[in-house]
Tab-separated table of C-alpha atoms and ligand atoms in Angstrom:
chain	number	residue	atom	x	y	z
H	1	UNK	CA	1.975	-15.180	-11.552
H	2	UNK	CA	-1.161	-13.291	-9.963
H	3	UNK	CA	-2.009	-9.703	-10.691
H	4	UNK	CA	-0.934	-7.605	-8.067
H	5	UNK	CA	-3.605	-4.615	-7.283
H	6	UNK	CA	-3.709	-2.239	-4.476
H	7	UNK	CA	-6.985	-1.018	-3.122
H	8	UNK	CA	-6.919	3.004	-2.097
H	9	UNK	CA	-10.303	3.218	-0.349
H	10	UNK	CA	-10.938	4.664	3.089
H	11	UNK	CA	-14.213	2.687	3.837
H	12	UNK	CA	-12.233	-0.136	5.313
H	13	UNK	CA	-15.491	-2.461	5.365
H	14	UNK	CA	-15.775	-1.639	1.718
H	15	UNK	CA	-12.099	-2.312	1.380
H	16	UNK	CA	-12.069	-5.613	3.151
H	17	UNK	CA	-14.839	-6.928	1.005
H	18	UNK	CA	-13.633	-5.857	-1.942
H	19	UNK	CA	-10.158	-7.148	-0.926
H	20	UNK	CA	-11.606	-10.705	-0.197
H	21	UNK	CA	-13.477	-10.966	-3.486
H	22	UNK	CA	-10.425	-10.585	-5.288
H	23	UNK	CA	-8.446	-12.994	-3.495
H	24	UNK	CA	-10.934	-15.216	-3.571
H	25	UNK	CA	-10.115	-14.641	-7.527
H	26	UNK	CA	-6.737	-15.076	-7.342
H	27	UNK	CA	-5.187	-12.266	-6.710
H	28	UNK	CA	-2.483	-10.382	-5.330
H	29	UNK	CA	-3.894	-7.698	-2.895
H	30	UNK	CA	-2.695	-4.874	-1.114
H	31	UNK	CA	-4.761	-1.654	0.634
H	32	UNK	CA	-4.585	1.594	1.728
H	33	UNK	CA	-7.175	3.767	3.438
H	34	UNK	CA	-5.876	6.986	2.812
H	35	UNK	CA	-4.424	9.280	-0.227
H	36	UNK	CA	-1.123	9.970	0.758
H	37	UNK	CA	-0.496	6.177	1.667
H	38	UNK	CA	-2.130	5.069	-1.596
H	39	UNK	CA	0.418	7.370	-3.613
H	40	UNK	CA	3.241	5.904	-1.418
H	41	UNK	CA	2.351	2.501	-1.857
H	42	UNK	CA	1.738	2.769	-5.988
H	43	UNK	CA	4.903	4.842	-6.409
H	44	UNK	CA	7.399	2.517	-4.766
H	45	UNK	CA	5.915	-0.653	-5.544
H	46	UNK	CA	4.680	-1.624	-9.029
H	47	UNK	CA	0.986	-2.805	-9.223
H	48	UNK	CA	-0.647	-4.402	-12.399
H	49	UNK	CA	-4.130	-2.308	-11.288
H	50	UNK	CA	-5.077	0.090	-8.667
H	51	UNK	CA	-8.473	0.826	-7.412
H	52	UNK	CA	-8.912	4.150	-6.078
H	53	UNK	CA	-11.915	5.543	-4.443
H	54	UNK	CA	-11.930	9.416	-5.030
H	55	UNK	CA	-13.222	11.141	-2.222
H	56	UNK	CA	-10.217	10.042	0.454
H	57	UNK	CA	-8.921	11.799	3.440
H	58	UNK	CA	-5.173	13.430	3.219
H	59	UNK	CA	-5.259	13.588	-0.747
H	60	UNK	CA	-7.983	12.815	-3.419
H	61	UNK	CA	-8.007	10.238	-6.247
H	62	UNK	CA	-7.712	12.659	-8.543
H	63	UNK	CA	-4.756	14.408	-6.750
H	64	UNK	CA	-3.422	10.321	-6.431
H	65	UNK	CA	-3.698	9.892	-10.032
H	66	UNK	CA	-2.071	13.184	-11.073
H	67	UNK	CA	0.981	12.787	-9.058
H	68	UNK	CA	0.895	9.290	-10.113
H	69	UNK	CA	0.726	9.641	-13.687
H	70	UNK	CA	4.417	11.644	-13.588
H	71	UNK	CA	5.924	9.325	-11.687
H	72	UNK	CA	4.581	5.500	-12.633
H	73	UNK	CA	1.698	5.599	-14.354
H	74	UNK	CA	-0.261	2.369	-13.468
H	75	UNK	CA	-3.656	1.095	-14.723
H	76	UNK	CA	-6.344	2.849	-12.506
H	77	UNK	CA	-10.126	2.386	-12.076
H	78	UNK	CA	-12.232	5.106	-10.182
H	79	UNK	CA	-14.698	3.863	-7.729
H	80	UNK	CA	-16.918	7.259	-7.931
H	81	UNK	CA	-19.424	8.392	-6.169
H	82	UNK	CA	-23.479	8.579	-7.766
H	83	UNK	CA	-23.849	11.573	-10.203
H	84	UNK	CA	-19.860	13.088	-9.986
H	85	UNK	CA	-20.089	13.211	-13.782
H	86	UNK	CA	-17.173	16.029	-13.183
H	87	UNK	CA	-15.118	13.777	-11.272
H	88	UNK	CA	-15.504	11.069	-14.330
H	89	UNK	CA	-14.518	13.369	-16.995
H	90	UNK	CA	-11.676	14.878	-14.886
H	91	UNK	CA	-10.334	11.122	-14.019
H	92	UNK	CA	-10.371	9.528	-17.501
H	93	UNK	CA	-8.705	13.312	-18.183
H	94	UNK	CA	-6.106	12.573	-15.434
H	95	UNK	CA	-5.393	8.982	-17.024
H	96	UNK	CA	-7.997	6.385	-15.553
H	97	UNK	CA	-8.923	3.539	-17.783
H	98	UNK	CA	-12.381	3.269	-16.165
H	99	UNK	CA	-14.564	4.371	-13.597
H	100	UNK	CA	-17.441	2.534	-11.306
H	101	UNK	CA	-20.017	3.989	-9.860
H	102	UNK	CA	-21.205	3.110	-6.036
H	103	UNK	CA	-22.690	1.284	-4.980
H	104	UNK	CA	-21.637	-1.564	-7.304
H	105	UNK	CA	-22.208	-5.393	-7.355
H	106	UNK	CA	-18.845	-6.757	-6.894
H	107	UNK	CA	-19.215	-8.633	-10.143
H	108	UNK	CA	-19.565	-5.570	-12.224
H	109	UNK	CA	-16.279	-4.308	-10.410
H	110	UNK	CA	-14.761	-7.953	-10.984
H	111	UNK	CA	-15.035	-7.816	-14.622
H	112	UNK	CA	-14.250	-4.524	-14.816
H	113	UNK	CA	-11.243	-5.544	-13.412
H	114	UNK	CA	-10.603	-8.188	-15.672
H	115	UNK	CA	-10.835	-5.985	-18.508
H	116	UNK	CA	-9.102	-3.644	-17.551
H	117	UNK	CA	-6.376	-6.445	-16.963
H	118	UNK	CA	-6.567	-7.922	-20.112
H	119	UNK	CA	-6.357	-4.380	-21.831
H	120	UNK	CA	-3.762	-2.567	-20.110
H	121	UNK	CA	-2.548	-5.065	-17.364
H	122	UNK	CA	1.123	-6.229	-17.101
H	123	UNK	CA	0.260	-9.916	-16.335
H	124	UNK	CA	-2.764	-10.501	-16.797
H	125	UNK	CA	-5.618	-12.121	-14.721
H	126	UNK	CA	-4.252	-14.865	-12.633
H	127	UNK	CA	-6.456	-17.407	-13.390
H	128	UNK	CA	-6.276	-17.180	-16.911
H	129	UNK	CA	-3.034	-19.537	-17.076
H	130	UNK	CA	-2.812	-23.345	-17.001
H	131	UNK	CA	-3.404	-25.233	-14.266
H	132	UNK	CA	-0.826	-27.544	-13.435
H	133	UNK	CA	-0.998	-31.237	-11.901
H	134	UNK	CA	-0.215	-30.063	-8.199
H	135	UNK	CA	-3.062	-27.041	-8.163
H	136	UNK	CA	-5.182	-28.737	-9.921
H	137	UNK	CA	-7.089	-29.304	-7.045
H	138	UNK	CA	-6.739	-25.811	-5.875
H	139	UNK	CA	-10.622	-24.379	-5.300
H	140	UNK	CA	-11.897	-27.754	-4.888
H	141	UNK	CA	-14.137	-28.726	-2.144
H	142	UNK	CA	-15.479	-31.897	-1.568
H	143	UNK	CA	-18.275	-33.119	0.987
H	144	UNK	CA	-18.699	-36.978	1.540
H	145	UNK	CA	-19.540	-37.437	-2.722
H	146	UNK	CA	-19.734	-33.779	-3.364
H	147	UNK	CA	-17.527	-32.071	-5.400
H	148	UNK	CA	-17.238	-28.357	-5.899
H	149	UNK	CA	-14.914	-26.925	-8.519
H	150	UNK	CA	-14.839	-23.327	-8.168
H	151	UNK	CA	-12.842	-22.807	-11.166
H	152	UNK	CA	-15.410	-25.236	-13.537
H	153	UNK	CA	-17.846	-23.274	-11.391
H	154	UNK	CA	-19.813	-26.912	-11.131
H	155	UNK	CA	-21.361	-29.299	-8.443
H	156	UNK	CA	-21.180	-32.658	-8.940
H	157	UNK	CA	-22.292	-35.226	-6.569
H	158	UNK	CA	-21.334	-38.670	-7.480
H	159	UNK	CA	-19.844	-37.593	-10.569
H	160	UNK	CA	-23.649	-36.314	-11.348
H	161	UNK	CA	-23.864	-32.816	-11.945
H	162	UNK	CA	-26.229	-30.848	-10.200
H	163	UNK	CA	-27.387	-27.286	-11.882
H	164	UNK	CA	-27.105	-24.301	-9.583
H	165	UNK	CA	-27.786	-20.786	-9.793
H	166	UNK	CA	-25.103	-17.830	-9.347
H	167	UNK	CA	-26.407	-17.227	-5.565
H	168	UNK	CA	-26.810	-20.953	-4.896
H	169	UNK	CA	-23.543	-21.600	-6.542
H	170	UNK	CA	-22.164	-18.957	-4.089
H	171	UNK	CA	-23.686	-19.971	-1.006
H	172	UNK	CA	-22.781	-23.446	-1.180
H	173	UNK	CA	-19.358	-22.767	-1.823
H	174	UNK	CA	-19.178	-20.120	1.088
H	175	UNK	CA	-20.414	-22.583	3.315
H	176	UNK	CA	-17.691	-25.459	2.482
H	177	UNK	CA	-14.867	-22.693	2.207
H	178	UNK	CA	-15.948	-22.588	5.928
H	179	UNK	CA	-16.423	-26.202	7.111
H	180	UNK	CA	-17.308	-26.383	10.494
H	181	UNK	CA	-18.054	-22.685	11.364
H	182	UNK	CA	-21.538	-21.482	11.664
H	183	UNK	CA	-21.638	-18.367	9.176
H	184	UNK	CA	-24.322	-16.146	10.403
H	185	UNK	CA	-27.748	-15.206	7.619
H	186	UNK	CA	-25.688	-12.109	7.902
H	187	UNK	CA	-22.601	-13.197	6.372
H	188	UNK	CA	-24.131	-15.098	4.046
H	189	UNK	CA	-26.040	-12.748	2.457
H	190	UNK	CA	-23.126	-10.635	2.324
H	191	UNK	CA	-21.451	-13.239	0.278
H	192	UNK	CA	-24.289	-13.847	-1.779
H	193	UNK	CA	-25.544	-10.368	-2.734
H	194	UNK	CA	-23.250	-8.223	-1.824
H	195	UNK	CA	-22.300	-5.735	0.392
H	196	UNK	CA	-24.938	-3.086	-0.178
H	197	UNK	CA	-27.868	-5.033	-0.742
H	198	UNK	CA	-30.939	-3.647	0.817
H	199	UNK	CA	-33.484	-6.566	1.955
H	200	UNK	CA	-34.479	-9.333	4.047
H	201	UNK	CA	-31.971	-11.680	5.144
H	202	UNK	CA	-34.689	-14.450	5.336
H	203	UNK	CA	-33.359	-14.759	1.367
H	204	UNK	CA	-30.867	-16.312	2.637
H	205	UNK	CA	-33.826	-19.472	4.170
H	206	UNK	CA	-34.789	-19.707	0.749
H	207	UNK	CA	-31.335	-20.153	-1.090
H	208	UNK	CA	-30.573	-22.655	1.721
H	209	UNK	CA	-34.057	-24.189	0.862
H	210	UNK	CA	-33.218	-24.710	-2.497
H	211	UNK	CA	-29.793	-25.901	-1.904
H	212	UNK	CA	-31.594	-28.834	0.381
H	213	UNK	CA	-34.168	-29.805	-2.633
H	214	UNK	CA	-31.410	-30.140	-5.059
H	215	UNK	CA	-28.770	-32.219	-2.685
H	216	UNK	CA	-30.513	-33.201	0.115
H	217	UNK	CA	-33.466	-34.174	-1.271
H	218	UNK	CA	-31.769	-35.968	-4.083
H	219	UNK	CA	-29.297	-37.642	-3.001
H	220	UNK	CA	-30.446	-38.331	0.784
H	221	UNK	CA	-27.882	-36.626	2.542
H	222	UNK	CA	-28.128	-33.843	5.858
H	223	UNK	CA	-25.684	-31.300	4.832
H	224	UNK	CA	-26.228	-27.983	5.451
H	225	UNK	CA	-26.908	-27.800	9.230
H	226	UNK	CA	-29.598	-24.906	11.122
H	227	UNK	CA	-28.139	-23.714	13.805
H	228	UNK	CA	-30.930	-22.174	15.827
H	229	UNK	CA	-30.815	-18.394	16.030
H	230	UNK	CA	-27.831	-18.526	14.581
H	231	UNK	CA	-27.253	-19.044	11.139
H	232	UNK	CA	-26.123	-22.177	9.121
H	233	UNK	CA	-22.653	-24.313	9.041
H	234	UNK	CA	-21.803	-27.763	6.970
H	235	UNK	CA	-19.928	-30.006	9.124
H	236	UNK	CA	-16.993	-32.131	8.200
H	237	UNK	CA	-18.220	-35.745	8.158
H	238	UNK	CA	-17.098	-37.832	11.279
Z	1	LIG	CA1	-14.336	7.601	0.182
């Protein structure tokens, strides 16, 4: 049984991402991009967590979480702006469990949001129960002998692990979530640093460089393809 949470943030490129990180964890999403349908949405439905941005068009997260908290009170977490210390105070005031400040790395918000599960939530984080026989494979990828176990978080390749870093880890498992299309240095750094990060995208070369000394290299195999002035893809094998 997955968490359900519902996103009320009206930067829908912010929303999106933050909406695909969390399925990606296992969860039940919903979003809105606006106060008023954020307050509909968490009044008539019953979420385990909401996320709600507080400077929103129609009605603010603070106004949300008033309203709410008379009505059905639901675990919230404030995604605040830098330095509105007032709007902090006055949230946790208005019943927040937590607040986090943008911009954010998405892994601060996702363990913020599996605290915040685990202390107030009505299910609980979905991938804390036991895997049964039939999803057992579930967040598995394979290439020719590699193996990719999300949930493990390990890379084997012939039943030999192979040790990865968090952004290495994260690239290569973007890149076989997406077999066969060519995911631009773009995307990929997206996916591997997050939205907001400032720098060159030629980081993403060097990940992809050290991704090819590790399996490549070791194991004499092509897999991660360049696709010239384009960006990278790993293909299925004929
Ligand atoms: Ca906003």
């Amino acid at each position: 049984m997955a968490a359900h949470l519902l996103i009320v943030e009206d930067e829908e490129k912010l929303a999106r991402f933050i909406e695909l990180e969390l399925k990606h964890e296992g969860y039940e999403v919903t979003k809105a991009y606006d106060g008023r349908e954020g307050l509909r949405l968490a009044s008539d439905n019953s979420f385990d967590l909401i996320l709600l941005d507080i400077m929103l068009p129609g009605l603010n997260g603070l106004e949300v979480l008033r309203r709410l908290s008379q009505t059905n009170p639901t675990p919230t977490i404030l995604l605040t702006a830098r330095d509105a210390v007032m709007d902090k105070v006055s949230g946790l005031d208005a019943g927040a469990v937590d607040y986090i400040t943008k911009p954010f790395a998405i892994e601060e918000l996702l363990a913020r949001v599996r605290v915040a599960l685990k202390l107030h939530g009505r299910v609980g984080a979905a991938n804390l129960g036991g895997a049964d026989a039939a999803s057992a494979e579930e967040g598995v990828y394979t290439w020719g002998s590699l193996r990719l176990d999300e949930k493990k978080r390990e890379v084997k390749f012939d039943g030999q692990s192979i040790a990865l870093t968090n952004r290495e880890f994260l690239m290569l498992e973007t890149l076989l979530q997406n077999k066969d299309i060519v995911l631009s240095r773009d995307t990929l750094l997206e996916k591997v640093c997050g939205y907001d990060y400032v720098g060159e995208t030629n980081i993403v070369d060097v990940y992809v460089r050290y991704l090819r000394t590790k399996i490549d290299d070791a194991f004499g195999v092509k897999m991660i393809q360049t696709v010239r002035g384009v960006g990278y893809v790993i293909k299925s094998e004929e």
